[in-house]
Amino acid sequence: DGVATASVPYQLERDGKVVAKGTANFENGLARVRLTDRIDKAGAVHYVTRLLPENDPVPGNNAAETWVEAISAPRVLIVSAYPDDPVAAALQAQGVHVDLETDMHNLSAGRLSGARGVILDNVPASDVPVDFLKAIAFFVNDQGGGLLMLGGKNSFGSGGYYKSPIDDLLPVSLELRDEKRKLMVAMAIVLDRSGSMRASVPSSGGSKQKIELADAGTIGAITQLGPKDLVSVFAVDTQAYPIVSLSTTDPDRQGKINNVAGIASQGGGIVVPVGLRAAWAELQKSDVGQKHIILFADANDALQQNEGTFDIVKQIADANCTITCIGLGQDTDSGADFLRQIAAAGNGRIFFCSDANDLVDIFTQDTVAVARSSFLTQVTPLKGSTGWMEIAAKNLDWLDSIDAFNMCYLKPKATQAALTGDADASPLVAFWQHESGRAAAITFPLAGPHSENIRAWPGYSDLVTSVTRWLMGTEAPDGLGVRAKLDGDQMVLDLLYDQKLDAELAKNFPKAIYTQNGPNTDQAPDNVQNITWERLEPGHFQAHVRLKPGQPAIGAVQVGDYSLPFGPLAPGLDLEWLRDPAGPRSLRALVAASGGREITELPEAWRDLGRQYYRTLRPWILIALVLAVLAEALATRIGVLKGWWPKKEKSAKKAA
């Protein structure tokens, strides 16, 4: 702005948390600031520097971002509910480098950088960021990583992982069959039908409204209920309207689905306590022991509009009925804390869904976790299997029984190393190769409640270490490496290899893939794209890929059975140019409706547009008519028109 010197406040953020603040002194538009920060965990860290000037007319261009990777020895990331997880201690005692994380807010795709495996130990899916779960899917399928899920009340189907991004990765099926269920459930669904639900969903191309996807989510929940389960549905704005009265799911399941599909947005904001009171009054009509409420609301519209919300929540919780809240939006929206408090007081789960297309999966996950709980707390005999020798060098002296486990079913092509010794023969230890990576499941707890006898078992460490080392896979051979860097908005990828590997690469030509996911993209999370190599010289392949600004890219180079991961990398984003994707669609619709054309280059606007222009002639015609009348009157008065008109005959009376 022509100012030679200026002092501007700034802040440095690491993974969304402010780690430094200060003032930058600008001279002729340039300032240099040196900062130091300690990265105490391995993986990639996302840094953002923000300038905070006062009265800035263009604040969008005041941020710059980059990723910094902290490299360590090959490690395993353990996401656990236990700060002193015995699984981590067992692995560390065997020389495995462990990265233990108990705070789910610290999880991001960057934490997987440099990891060889991930262990999920009794953490519910609702606590784990969805983006991290999606990153695990790419980590296993394409980057050759390993995944292990351990048993517990908050694992597998009971933990809400059914229909989650990692459901397909596991070697066991998470859906509990009706004949194995122990309890029936009565469920009431409170559905926000306020005016905000009429808005279209951008990721659907504008073809669907939020309320339509909320209806689909409710239908997904009804679909997962057993034939003898009870269900009721209310559409709520300022009042609660019964859509499905409390009744068994069958025999009229399709009729209930049809009724829900007809719910439309009617205007007004959702009054949460009204919906909760209606749902609880309906559930009290049943004597079923397990009762549950799903409250769905717009996270920007779910406000406590009158008193008594937590009085009814306490009454519901005291009767051992649980409440799960699903907020459409971000966890920072105006009503997010309100929904979070209801879920906590109601002993339920909290989900925030920024993309309405994910609603069906979220409704389904919660329904399966409640209505089809698969965690059984009963002493069950254990039986070893010969499949163990496929992943371990020596056999195990298995313990006789376990105190609890998650009932699952072995998927086709998966192998089980241990199973229950009863008639069900449910898998207790299972594994398989999945795409480029590996996945395993130990369906009984190795930490926390119901694990005392297992932790005292002499083979505990051998079990944990053998499965984990198998998951980590084999390291790439010496002389084979990949290097990724940014050059402007281009990712430059170099594959360097020793020429002694020419035969291996001739047999298995290297395949490079990547994906970009970010808040400003319409790409699906699993949109994986191939990279074309250019051979520069013997032992050196290179590729150039233009990246979308502001969207982190992760990928892998696959050579036969080996995967070399890289990323995340993200070119800088000029926030000044961010726009709502609905804007260009609206402009294109205006162009089509008006008969215009789209111009992508500014100089084209000044060229011949080839259009016909029309102007109304009404004012000129009116002026001409007035002038004609005046001219006729003037001509008559001065006699100019004498002799122009035919003469009239004189009357006979006058002639006489």
mmCIF file of C-alpha atoms in Angstrom, residues 156-366:
data_model
loop_
_atom_site.group_PDB
_atom_site.id
_atom_site.type_symbol
_atom_site.label_atom_id
_atom_site.label_comp_id
_atom_site.label_asym_id
_atom_site.label_seq_id
_atom_site.Cartn_x
_atom_site.Cartn_y
_atom_site.Cartn_z
ATOM 1 C CA PHE A 156 -15.324 -53.527 15.780
ATOM 2 C CA GLY A 157 -19.126 -53.289 15.353
ATOM 3 C CA SER A 158 -19.699 -52.276 18.969
ATOM 4 C CA GLY A 159 -17.353 -49.339 18.453
ATOM 5 C CA GLY A 160 -19.266 -48.056 15.432
ATOM 6 C CA TYR A 161 -16.790 -49.205 12.766
ATOM 7 C CA TYR A 162 -19.451 -50.886 10.625
ATOM 8 C CA LYS A 163 -19.655 -48.970 7.316
ATOM 9 C CA SER A 164 -16.718 -46.801 8.409
ATOM 10 C CA PRO A 165 -13.832 -46.118 5.968
ATOM 11 C CA ILE A 166 -11.854 -49.060 7.406
ATOM 12 C CA ASP A 167 -14.671 -51.638 7.494
ATOM 13 C CA ASP A 168 -13.541 -53.152 4.189
ATOM 14 C CA LEU A 169 -9.933 -53.397 5.384
ATOM 15 C CA LEU A 170 -10.592 -55.788 8.246
ATOM 16 C CA PRO A 171 -10.443 -59.570 7.716
ATOM 17 C CA VAL A 172 -13.650 -60.013 9.746
ATOM 18 C CA SER A 173 -17.242 -58.966 9.093
ATOM 19 C CA LEU A 174 -18.646 -56.535 11.675
ATOM 20 C CA GLU A 175 -22.369 -57.045 11.220
ATOM 21 C CA LEU A 176 -23.897 -59.267 13.907
ATOM 22 C CA ARG A 177 -26.482 -61.683 12.564
ATOM 23 C CA ASP A 178 -29.963 -61.606 14.026
ATOM 24 C CA GLU A 179 -29.775 -65.129 15.435
ATOM 25 C CA LYS A 180 -26.746 -64.192 17.575
ATOM 26 C CA ARG A 181 -28.218 -61.074 19.166
ATOM 27 C CA LYS A 182 -28.772 -61.073 22.897
ATOM 28 C CA LEU A 183 -31.089 -58.046 23.357
ATOM 29 C CA MET A 184 -33.845 -56.292 21.461
ATOM 30 C CA VAL A 185 -33.773 -52.493 21.205
ATOM 31 C CA ALA A 186 -36.336 -49.712 21.101
ATOM 32 C CA MET A 187 -35.059 -46.738 19.097
ATOM 33 C CA ALA A 188 -36.515 -43.274 18.536
ATOM 34 C CA ILE A 189 -35.096 -40.994 15.831
ATOM 35 C CA VAL A 190 -35.551 -37.223 16.135
ATOM 36 C CA LEU A 191 -35.036 -35.615 12.732
ATOM 37 C CA ASP A 192 -34.454 -31.912 12.102
ATOM 38 C CA ARG A 193 -36.781 -30.657 9.372
ATOM 39 C CA SER A 194 -36.145 -26.926 9.886
ATOM 40 C CA GLY A 195 -35.731 -24.445 7.045
ATOM 41 C CA SER A 196 -31.947 -24.873 6.881
ATOM 42 C CA MET A 197 -32.456 -28.482 5.811
ATOM 43 C CA ARG A 198 -33.898 -27.259 2.510
ATOM 44 C CA ALA A 199 -30.455 -26.167 1.319
ATOM 45 C CA SER A 200 -28.844 -28.189 -1.467
ATOM 46 C CA VAL A 201 -25.716 -30.275 -0.890
ATOM 47 C CA PRO A 202 -22.820 -28.999 -3.093
ATOM 48 C CA SER A 203 -21.112 -32.418 -3.292
ATOM 49 C CA SER A 204 -24.296 -33.885 -4.789
ATOM 50 C CA GLY A 205 -24.095 -31.405 -7.660
ATOM 51 C CA GLY A 206 -26.951 -29.454 -6.103
ATOM 52 C CA SER A 207 -29.400 -32.249 -6.986
ATOM 53 C CA LYS A 208 -30.210 -33.199 -3.379
ATOM 54 C CA GLN A 209 -31.322 -31.286 -0.322
ATOM 55 C CA LYS A 210 -29.925 -31.876 3.162
ATOM 56 C CA ILE A 211 -33.285 -33.223 4.320
ATOM 57 C CA GLU A 212 -33.264 -35.876 1.578
ATOM 58 C CA LEU A 213 -29.920 -37.233 2.788
ATOM 59 C CA ALA A 214 -31.107 -37.072 6.402
ATOM 60 C CA ASP A 215 -34.130 -39.140 5.344
ATOM 61 C CA ALA A 216 -31.770 -41.609 3.678
ATOM 62 C CA GLY A 217 -29.724 -41.840 6.892
ATOM 63 C CA THR A 218 -32.866 -42.588 8.912
ATOM 64 C CA ILE A 219 -33.843 -45.255 6.400
ATOM 65 C CA GLY A 220 -30.356 -46.744 6.761
ATOM 66 C CA ALA A 221 -30.913 -47.012 10.512
ATOM 67 C CA ILE A 222 -34.300 -48.692 10.069
ATOM 68 C CA THR A 223 -32.731 -51.129 7.616
ATOM 69 C CA GLN A 224 -30.181 -52.275 10.226
ATOM 70 C CA LEU A 225 -32.751 -52.939 12.958
ATOM 71 C CA GLY A 226 -33.846 -56.514 13.586
ATOM 72 C CA PRO A 227 -37.407 -57.664 12.797
ATOM 73 C CA LYS A 228 -38.416 -57.576 16.486
ATOM 74 C CA ASP A 229 -36.767 -54.250 17.294
ATOM 75 C CA LEU A 230 -39.018 -51.246 17.933
ATOM 76 C CA VAL A 231 -38.643 -47.946 16.092
ATOM 77 C CA SER A 232 -40.321 -44.540 16.018
ATOM 78 C CA VAL A 233 -39.474 -41.422 14.010
ATOM 79 C CA PHE A 234 -40.293 -37.755 14.649
ATOM 80 C CA ALA A 235 -39.799 -34.809 12.298
ATOM 81 C CA VAL A 236 -39.137 -31.728 14.405
ATOM 82 C CA ASP A 237 -39.039 -27.970 13.925
ATOM 83 C CA THR A 238 -40.866 -25.964 16.585
ATOM 84 C CA GLN A 239 -43.080 -28.997 17.182
ATOM 85 C CA ALA A 240 -42.624 -32.753 16.994
ATOM 86 C CA TYR A 241 -44.586 -34.508 14.256
ATOM 87 C CA PRO A 242 -44.907 -38.317 14.526
ATOM 88 C CA ILE A 243 -43.895 -39.968 11.260
ATOM 89 C CA VAL A 244 -43.589 -43.549 12.536
ATOM 90 C CA SER A 245 -45.300 -44.570 15.751
ATOM 91 C CA LEU A 246 -43.415 -46.950 18.034
ATOM 92 C CA SER A 247 -43.839 -50.444 16.627
ATOM 93 C CA THR A 248 -41.815 -53.480 15.616
ATOM 94 C CA THR A 249 -39.704 -53.000 12.504
ATOM 95 C CA ASP A 250 -41.419 -55.877 10.719
ATOM 96 C CA PRO A 251 -43.774 -56.779 9.164
ATOM 97 C CA ASP A 252 -44.320 -53.270 7.746
ATOM 98 C CA ARG A 253 -40.668 -52.193 7.412
ATOM 99 C CA GLN A 254 -41.165 -50.895 3.861
ATOM 100 C CA GLY A 255 -44.169 -48.815 4.928
ATOM 101 C CA LYS A 256 -42.060 -47.131 7.607
ATOM 102 C CA ILE A 257 -39.325 -46.459 5.053
ATOM 103 C CA ASN A 258 -41.850 -44.897 2.659
ATOM 104 C CA ASN A 259 -43.154 -42.595 5.395
ATOM 105 C CA VAL A 260 -39.642 -41.422 6.272
ATOM 106 C CA ALA A 261 -38.782 -40.812 2.616
ATOM 107 C CA GLY A 262 -41.605 -38.267 2.479
ATOM 108 C CA ILE A 263 -40.208 -35.997 5.227
ATOM 109 C CA ALA A 264 -39.539 -32.526 3.804
ATOM 110 C CA SER A 265 -38.163 -29.290 5.220
ATOM 111 C CA GLN A 266 -41.018 -27.124 6.504
ATOM 112 C CA GLY A 267 -39.235 -24.081 7.951
ATOM 113 C CA GLY A 268 -38.588 -22.840 11.471
ATOM 114 C CA GLY A 269 -35.670 -23.840 13.689
ATOM 115 C CA ILE A 270 -35.424 -27.135 15.545
ATOM 116 C CA VAL A 271 -36.440 -26.917 19.219
ATOM 117 C CA VAL A 272 -34.383 -29.767 20.659
ATOM 118 C CA PRO A 273 -36.199 -30.369 23.979
ATOM 119 C CA VAL A 274 -39.530 -30.690 22.155
ATOM 120 C CA GLY A 275 -38.122 -33.520 20.060
ATOM 121 C CA LEU A 276 -36.482 -35.259 23.024
ATOM 122 C CA ARG A 277 -39.679 -35.155 25.104
ATOM 123 C CA ALA A 278 -41.701 -36.638 22.255
ATOM 124 C CA ALA A 279 -39.145 -39.400 21.673
ATOM 125 C CA TRP A 280 -38.911 -40.296 25.365
ATOM 126 C CA ALA A 281 -42.713 -40.367 25.773
ATOM 127 C CA GLU A 282 -42.866 -42.837 22.894
ATOM 128 C CA LEU A 283 -40.063 -45.083 24.206
ATOM 129 C CA GLN A 284 -41.694 -45.285 27.630
ATOM 130 C CA LYS A 285 -44.523 -47.236 26.016
ATOM 131 C CA SER A 286 -42.132 -50.201 25.621
ATOM 132 C CA ASP A 287 -40.686 -52.509 28.280
ATOM 133 C CA VAL A 288 -37.662 -53.402 26.100
ATOM 134 C CA GLY A 289 -34.524 -53.219 28.241
ATOM 135 C CA GLN A 290 -32.310 -51.419 25.695
ATOM 136 C CA LYS A 291 -33.544 -47.989 24.607
ATOM 137 C CA HIS A 292 -31.781 -45.431 22.423
ATOM 138 C CA ILE A 293 -32.448 -42.024 20.849
ATOM 139 C CA ILE A 294 -30.746 -40.586 17.770
ATOM 140 C CA LEU A 295 -30.996 -36.778 17.637
ATOM 141 C CA PHE A 296 -30.131 -35.328 14.237
ATOM 142 C CA ALA A 297 -29.858 -31.545 13.871
ATOM 143 C CA ASP A 298 -28.135 -28.841 11.869
ATOM 144 C CA ALA A 299 -25.085 -27.916 13.982
ATOM 145 C CA ASN A 300 -25.671 -24.250 13.143
ATOM 146 C CA ASP A 301 -29.352 -24.339 14.059
ATOM 147 C CA ALA A 302 -29.559 -26.628 17.113
ATOM 148 C CA LEU A 303 -29.824 -24.065 19.875
ATOM 149 C CA GLN A 304 -31.420 -24.303 23.288
ATOM 150 C CA GLN A 305 -34.429 -22.154 22.542
ATOM 151 C CA ASN A 306 -36.124 -22.744 25.900
ATOM 152 C CA GLU A 307 -35.305 -24.116 29.317
ATOM 153 C CA GLY A 308 -35.537 -27.717 30.378
ATOM 154 C CA THR A 309 -33.345 -29.429 27.806
ATOM 155 C CA PHE A 310 -30.997 -31.031 30.294
ATOM 156 C CA ASP A 311 -33.834 -31.845 32.687
ATOM 157 C CA ILE A 312 -35.333 -34.173 30.091
ATOM 158 C CA VAL A 313 -31.853 -35.463 29.150
ATOM 159 C CA LYS A 314 -31.192 -36.375 32.800
ATOM 160 C CA GLN A 315 -34.551 -38.117 33.035
ATOM 161 C CA ILE A 316 -33.728 -40.146 29.920
ATOM 162 C CA ALA A 317 -30.210 -41.050 31.099
ATOM 163 C CA ASP A 318 -31.430 -42.027 34.593
ATOM 164 C CA ALA A 319 -33.680 -44.596 32.915
ATOM 165 C CA ASN A 320 -30.624 -46.144 31.158
ATOM 166 C CA CYS A 321 -31.647 -44.817 27.763
ATOM 167 C CA THR A 322 -28.782 -43.422 25.665
ATOM 168 C CA ILE A 323 -28.737 -40.418 23.313
ATOM 169 C CA THR A 324 -26.514 -40.080 20.247
ATOM 170 C CA CYS A 325 -26.301 -36.669 18.566
ATOM 171 C CA ILE A 326 -25.503 -36.253 14.873
ATOM 172 C CA GLY A 327 -24.713 -32.655 13.938
ATOM 173 C CA LEU A 328 -24.717 -31.667 10.287
ATOM 174 C CA GLY A 329 -21.779 -29.287 10.022
ATOM 175 C CA GLN A 330 -18.485 -28.633 11.799
ATOM 176 C CA ASP A 331 -17.624 -29.193 15.452
ATOM 177 C CA THR A 332 -17.037 -25.437 15.696
ATOM 178 C CA ASP A 333 -20.545 -24.408 14.585
ATOM 179 C CA SER A 334 -22.803 -22.361 16.865
ATOM 180 C CA GLY A 335 -24.811 -25.334 18.131
ATOM 181 C CA ALA A 336 -21.938 -27.828 18.305
ATOM 182 C CA ASP A 337 -21.237 -27.464 22.027
ATOM 183 C CA PHE A 338 -24.936 -27.820 22.812
ATOM 184 C CA LEU A 339 -25.134 -31.138 20.911
ATOM 185 C CA ARG A 340 -21.861 -32.286 22.467
ATOM 186 C CA GLN A 341 -23.237 -31.653 25.962
ATOM 187 C CA ILE A 342 -26.452 -33.554 25.224
ATOM 188 C CA ALA A 343 -24.515 -36.598 23.970
ATOM 189 C CA ALA A 344 -22.233 -36.555 27.033
ATOM 190 C CA ALA A 345 -25.138 -36.210 29.489
ATOM 191 C CA GLY A 346 -27.053 -38.861 27.570
ATOM 192 C CA ASN A 347 -24.156 -41.384 27.711
ATOM 193 C CA GLY A 348 -24.136 -41.561 23.922
ATOM 194 C CA ARG A 349 -21.945 -40.686 20.959
ATOM 195 C CA ILE A 350 -21.428 -37.420 19.129
ATOM 196 C CA PHE A 351 -20.861 -37.183 15.370
ATOM 197 C CA PHE A 352 -20.256 -34.093 13.265
ATOM 198 C CA CYS A 353 -20.761 -34.520 9.552
ATOM 199 C CA SER A 354 -19.559 -31.747 7.232
ATOM 200 C CA ASP A 355 -20.613 -33.694 4.112
ATOM 201 C CA ALA A 356 -24.277 -34.738 4.138
ATOM 202 C CA ASN A 357 -23.398 -37.623 1.809
ATOM 203 C CA ASP A 358 -21.836 -39.369 4.836
ATOM 204 C CA LEU A 359 -25.080 -39.327 6.839
ATOM 205 C CA VAL A 360 -26.217 -42.796 5.789
ATOM 206 C CA ASP A 361 -22.984 -44.369 7.025
ATOM 207 C CA ILE A 362 -23.096 -42.439 10.319
ATOM 208 C CA PHE A 363 -26.708 -43.417 11.066
ATOM 209 C CA THR A 364 -25.840 -47.010 10.185
ATOM 210 C CA GLN A 365 -22.698 -47.070 12.348
ATOM 211 C CA ASP A 366 -24.567 -45.868 15.417
#
